[in-house]
Short mmCIF file of C-alpha atoms in Angstrom, two decimals:
data_model
loop_
_atom_site.label_atom_id
_atom_site.label_comp_id
_atom_site.label_asym_id
_atom_site.label_seq_id
_atom_site.Cartn_x
_atom_site.Cartn_y
_atom_site.Cartn_z
CA MET A 1 14.39 -23.33 -0.26
CA ILE A 2 12.10 -20.28 -0.02
CA ARG A 3 11.81 -18.71 -3.45
CA ILE A 4 11.28 -14.94 -3.23
CA LEU A 5 9.88 -12.41 -5.68
CA LEU A 6 10.97 -8.91 -4.70
CA ALA A 7 8.94 -5.90 -5.91
CA GLU A 8 10.38 -2.47 -5.02
CA ASP A 9 10.62 0.59 -7.26
CA MET A 10 13.73 2.05 -5.57
CA HIS A 11 16.58 0.26 -7.37
CA MET A 12 19.21 0.67 -4.64
CA LEU A 13 16.88 -0.56 -1.91
CA ARG A 14 15.73 -3.51 -4.03
CA GLY A 15 19.33 -4.50 -4.74
CA ALA A 16 20.26 -4.25 -1.06
CA LEU A 17 17.27 -6.35 -0.01
CA ALA A 18 18.04 -8.97 -2.64
CA ALA A 19 21.67 -9.18 -1.55
CA LEU A 20 20.70 -9.55 2.12
CA LEU A 21 18.05 -12.19 1.47
CA ASN A 22 20.35 -14.19 -0.81
CA LEU A 23 22.77 -14.48 2.14
CA GLU A 24 20.17 -16.55 3.99
CA ALA A 25 20.88 -20.25 3.56
CA ASP A 26 17.22 -21.14 3.01
CA MET A 27 16.26 -18.26 0.68
CA GLU A 28 16.74 -17.38 -2.97
CA VAL A 29 15.52 -14.23 -4.72
CA VAL A 30 14.26 -15.64 -8.02
CA ALA A 31 12.78 -12.44 -9.47
CA GLU A 32 13.05 -8.67 -8.99
CA VAL A 33 10.63 -6.11 -10.42
CA ALA A 34 10.25 -2.34 -10.10
CA ARG A 35 6.54 -2.00 -10.93
CA GLY A 36 3.36 -3.38 -9.45
CA ASP A 37 2.00 -4.43 -12.83
CA ALA A 38 5.14 -6.55 -13.39
CA VAL A 39 4.52 -8.67 -10.27
CA LEU A 40 2.04 -11.18 -11.71
CA PRO A 41 3.95 -11.90 -14.95
CA ALA A 42 7.15 -12.43 -12.95
CA ALA A 43 5.34 -14.66 -10.45
CA LEU A 44 3.82 -16.77 -13.23
CA ALA A 45 7.28 -17.19 -14.75
CA HIS A 46 9.18 -18.00 -11.53
CA HIS A 47 6.57 -19.45 -9.10
CA PRO A 48 7.88 -17.83 -5.89
CA THR A 49 7.03 -19.13 -2.43
CA VAL A 50 6.72 -15.58 -1.08
CA ALA A 51 6.25 -12.26 -2.86
CA VAL A 52 7.72 -9.33 -0.92
CA LEU A 53 5.87 -6.28 -2.25
CA ASP A 54 6.36 -2.57 -1.66
CA LEU A 55 3.01 -0.97 -0.84
CA ASP A 56 3.53 2.05 -3.13
CA MET A 57 4.78 1.29 -6.64
CA PRO A 58 4.14 2.64 -10.13
CA GLY A 59 1.87 0.62 -12.40
CA ALA A 60 -0.13 -0.91 -9.54
CA ASP A 61 0.18 -0.72 -5.78
CA GLY A 62 1.23 -3.66 -3.64
CA LEU A 63 -2.33 -4.45 -2.56
CA SER A 64 -3.56 -4.67 -6.16
CA ALA A 65 -0.63 -6.92 -6.99
CA ALA A 66 -1.41 -9.05 -3.92
CA ARG A 67 -5.02 -9.50 -5.06
CA ASP A 68 -3.83 -10.52 -8.54
CA LEU A 69 -1.46 -13.07 -7.01
CA ALA A 70 -4.18 -14.49 -4.76
CA ALA A 71 -6.41 -15.05 -7.78
CA ALA A 72 -3.76 -16.50 -10.12
CA LEU A 73 -1.30 -18.18 -7.71
CA PRO A 74 -3.07 -18.86 -4.40
CA ASP A 75 -0.07 -20.83 -3.07
CA CYS A 76 2.17 -17.75 -3.30
CA ARG A 77 2.21 -15.97 0.06
CA VAL A 78 2.55 -12.16 0.25
CA LEU A 79 4.48 -9.90 2.61
CA ILE A 80 3.84 -6.16 2.20
CA LEU A 81 6.58 -3.64 3.04
CA THR A 82 5.80 0.02 3.57
CA ALA A 83 7.64 3.15 4.62
CA LEU A 84 4.49 4.65 6.15
CA GLY A 85 2.54 2.72 8.73
CA ARG A 86 -0.97 3.85 7.83
CA PRO A 87 -3.69 2.00 9.76
CA GLU A 88 -6.05 2.18 6.78
CA ALA A 89 -3.43 0.50 4.57
CA LEU A 90 -3.01 -2.30 7.11
CA ARG A 91 -6.76 -2.88 7.19
CA SER A 92 -6.80 -3.01 3.39
CA ALA A 93 -3.90 -5.46 3.43
CA LEU A 94 -5.70 -7.73 5.88
CA ALA A 95 -8.82 -7.57 3.71
CA ALA A 96 -6.64 -8.62 0.75
CA ARG A 97 -5.48 -11.60 2.88
CA VAL A 98 -1.78 -10.84 2.75
CA GLY A 99 0.39 -12.94 5.02
CA GLY A 100 2.44 -10.12 6.47
CA PHE A 101 2.69 -6.34 6.76
CA MET A 102 5.97 -4.75 7.90
CA LEU A 103 7.66 -1.38 8.03
CA LYS A 104 10.74 -0.92 5.85
CA ASP A 105 12.82 0.23 8.79
CA ALA A 106 12.68 -3.24 10.37
CA GLN A 107 15.99 -5.01 10.97
CA SER A 108 17.14 -7.38 8.21
CA ASP A 109 16.94 -10.40 10.52
CA GLN A 110 13.32 -9.46 11.32
CA LEU A 111 12.53 -9.41 7.59
CA ALA A 112 14.09 -12.84 7.06
CA ALA A 113 12.17 -14.22 10.05
CA ALA A 114 8.94 -12.68 8.75
CA ILE A 115 9.47 -14.26 5.32
CA ARG A 116 9.99 -17.67 6.94
CA SER A 117 6.82 -17.26 8.99
CA VAL A 118 4.76 -16.13 6.00
CA ALA A 119 6.14 -19.01 3.91
CA ALA A 120 4.98 -21.38 6.69
CA GLY A 121 1.45 -20.00 6.46
CA GLU A 122 1.63 -17.77 9.52
CA HIS A 123 0.66 -14.10 9.74
CA VAL A 124 3.20 -11.43 10.61
CA ILE A 125 2.02 -7.92 11.45
CA ASP A 126 4.21 -5.17 12.87
CA PRO A 127 2.89 -4.82 16.46
CA LYS A 128 2.92 -1.00 16.38
CA LEU A 129 0.88 -1.01 13.18
CA ALA A 130 -1.56 -3.53 14.62
CA ALA A 131 -2.11 -1.35 17.68
CA ALA A 132 -2.57 1.75 15.52
CA ALA A 133 -5.07 -0.04 13.28
CA LEU A 134 -7.13 -1.14 16.28
CA THR A 135 -7.35 2.37 17.69
CA ALA A 136 -7.60 4.39 14.46
CA ARG A 137 -10.83 5.96 13.32
CA THR A 138 -12.40 4.69 10.12
CA SER A 139 -12.72 7.25 7.35
CA PRO A 140 -15.90 9.34 7.44
CA LEU A 141 -15.42 10.20 3.75
CA THR A 142 -17.47 8.71 0.93
CA PRO A 143 -15.53 7.26 -2.03
CA ARG A 144 -16.31 10.37 -4.10
CA GLU A 145 -15.19 12.73 -1.33
CA SER A 146 -11.96 10.76 -1.13
CA ASP A 147 -11.58 11.01 -4.92
CA VAL A 148 -11.85 14.80 -4.95
CA LEU A 149 -9.43 15.12 -2.02
CA ARG A 150 -6.88 12.94 -3.82
CA LEU A 151 -7.13 15.21 -6.85
CA ALA A 152 -6.92 18.29 -4.63
CA ALA A 153 -3.79 16.79 -3.05
CA GLY A 154 -2.25 16.65 -6.51
CA GLY A 155 -2.98 20.34 -7.07
CA ALA A 156 -5.98 19.92 -9.39
CA GLU A 157 -8.41 22.84 -9.73
CA ILE A 158 -12.20 22.47 -9.62
CA GLU A 159 -12.45 22.31 -13.42
CA GLU A 160 -9.79 19.59 -13.64
CA MET A 161 -11.47 17.55 -10.91
CA ALA A 162 -14.83 17.85 -12.66
CA ASP A 163 -13.32 16.69 -15.95
CA ALA A 164 -11.40 13.82 -14.35
CA LEU A 165 -14.41 12.54 -12.42
CA HIS A 166 -17.03 13.34 -15.08
CA LEU A 167 -18.93 15.53 -12.66
CA SER A 168 -20.23 19.08 -12.76
CA ARG A 169 -18.17 21.79 -11.08
CA GLY A 170 -20.95 22.38 -8.58
CA THR A 171 -21.00 18.71 -7.60
CA VAL A 172 -17.22 18.75 -7.07
CA ARG A 173 -17.56 21.86 -4.87
CA ASN A 174 -20.25 20.07 -2.86
CA TYR A 175 -18.01 17.02 -2.33
CA LEU A 176 -15.10 19.24 -1.28
CA GLY A 177 -17.32 21.18 1.10
CA ALA A 178 -18.68 17.98 2.63
CA ALA A 179 -15.14 16.62 3.11
CA VAL A 180 -13.98 19.86 4.77
CA THR A 181 -16.99 19.78 7.11
CA LYS A 182 -16.64 16.09 8.02
CA LEU A 183 -12.95 16.47 8.82
CA ASP A 184 -13.51 19.72 10.74
CA ALA A 185 -10.90 21.29 8.48
CA ARG A 186 -10.26 24.97 7.76
CA ASN A 187 -10.17 24.52 3.98
CA ARG A 188 -9.51 21.90 1.32
CA LEU A 189 -5.72 21.87 1.90
CA ASP A 190 -6.29 21.31 5.60
CA ALA A 191 -8.75 18.51 4.73
CA VAL A 192 -6.10 16.90 2.52
CA ARG A 193 -3.56 17.13 5.35
CA ILE A 194 -5.92 15.56 7.89
CA ALA A 195 -6.98 12.76 5.52
CA ARG A 196 -3.36 11.97 4.64
CA GLU A 197 -2.25 11.86 8.27
CA GLN A 198 -5.08 9.43 9.04
CA GLY A 199 -4.15 7.26 6.03
CA TRP A 200 -7.54 7.83 4.38
CA LEU A 201 -6.11 8.79 0.98
CA ALA A 202 -4.02 5.61 0.60
#
């Protein structure tokens, strides 16, 4: 029996996934959580074979939860589900040594097959995502430039960014300017758009 931990913050989707997976003769959903920071405690309590983790969750993202699981329960395999197939996120997932990376719009039988493969120690990557990751550009942004763009994406002003990052306002302006130049953007909002589309603000 494949014991499954399901981590998804959308309650209706999590319930539907649990119901579908419990219909499989060789699977049992032993734990359901809505937050990334609840994954490890639930895994320690229930010892799942496979953790099916949403990439974007409150508390901690799926990749952080996967790293925690790898350190504490190395026998627990991880399958990441995401609504957005960002090449950068796939590369991060592979670096975190997850067993699988799938889009949420996959058919239910594909998900069950992927869980079986991951449980058997195989790797399952959505072929479209794999192709996109191989052809995608790597981010030209430094970590600090990415930080200021993330804050800009959330609507923060220069002063708020400076306070949040413990930098001077001038330094924040310099990082924003560098990001706009590197991305060949018209302004900071355009830079945010470009970086998001490329998956560089994941």
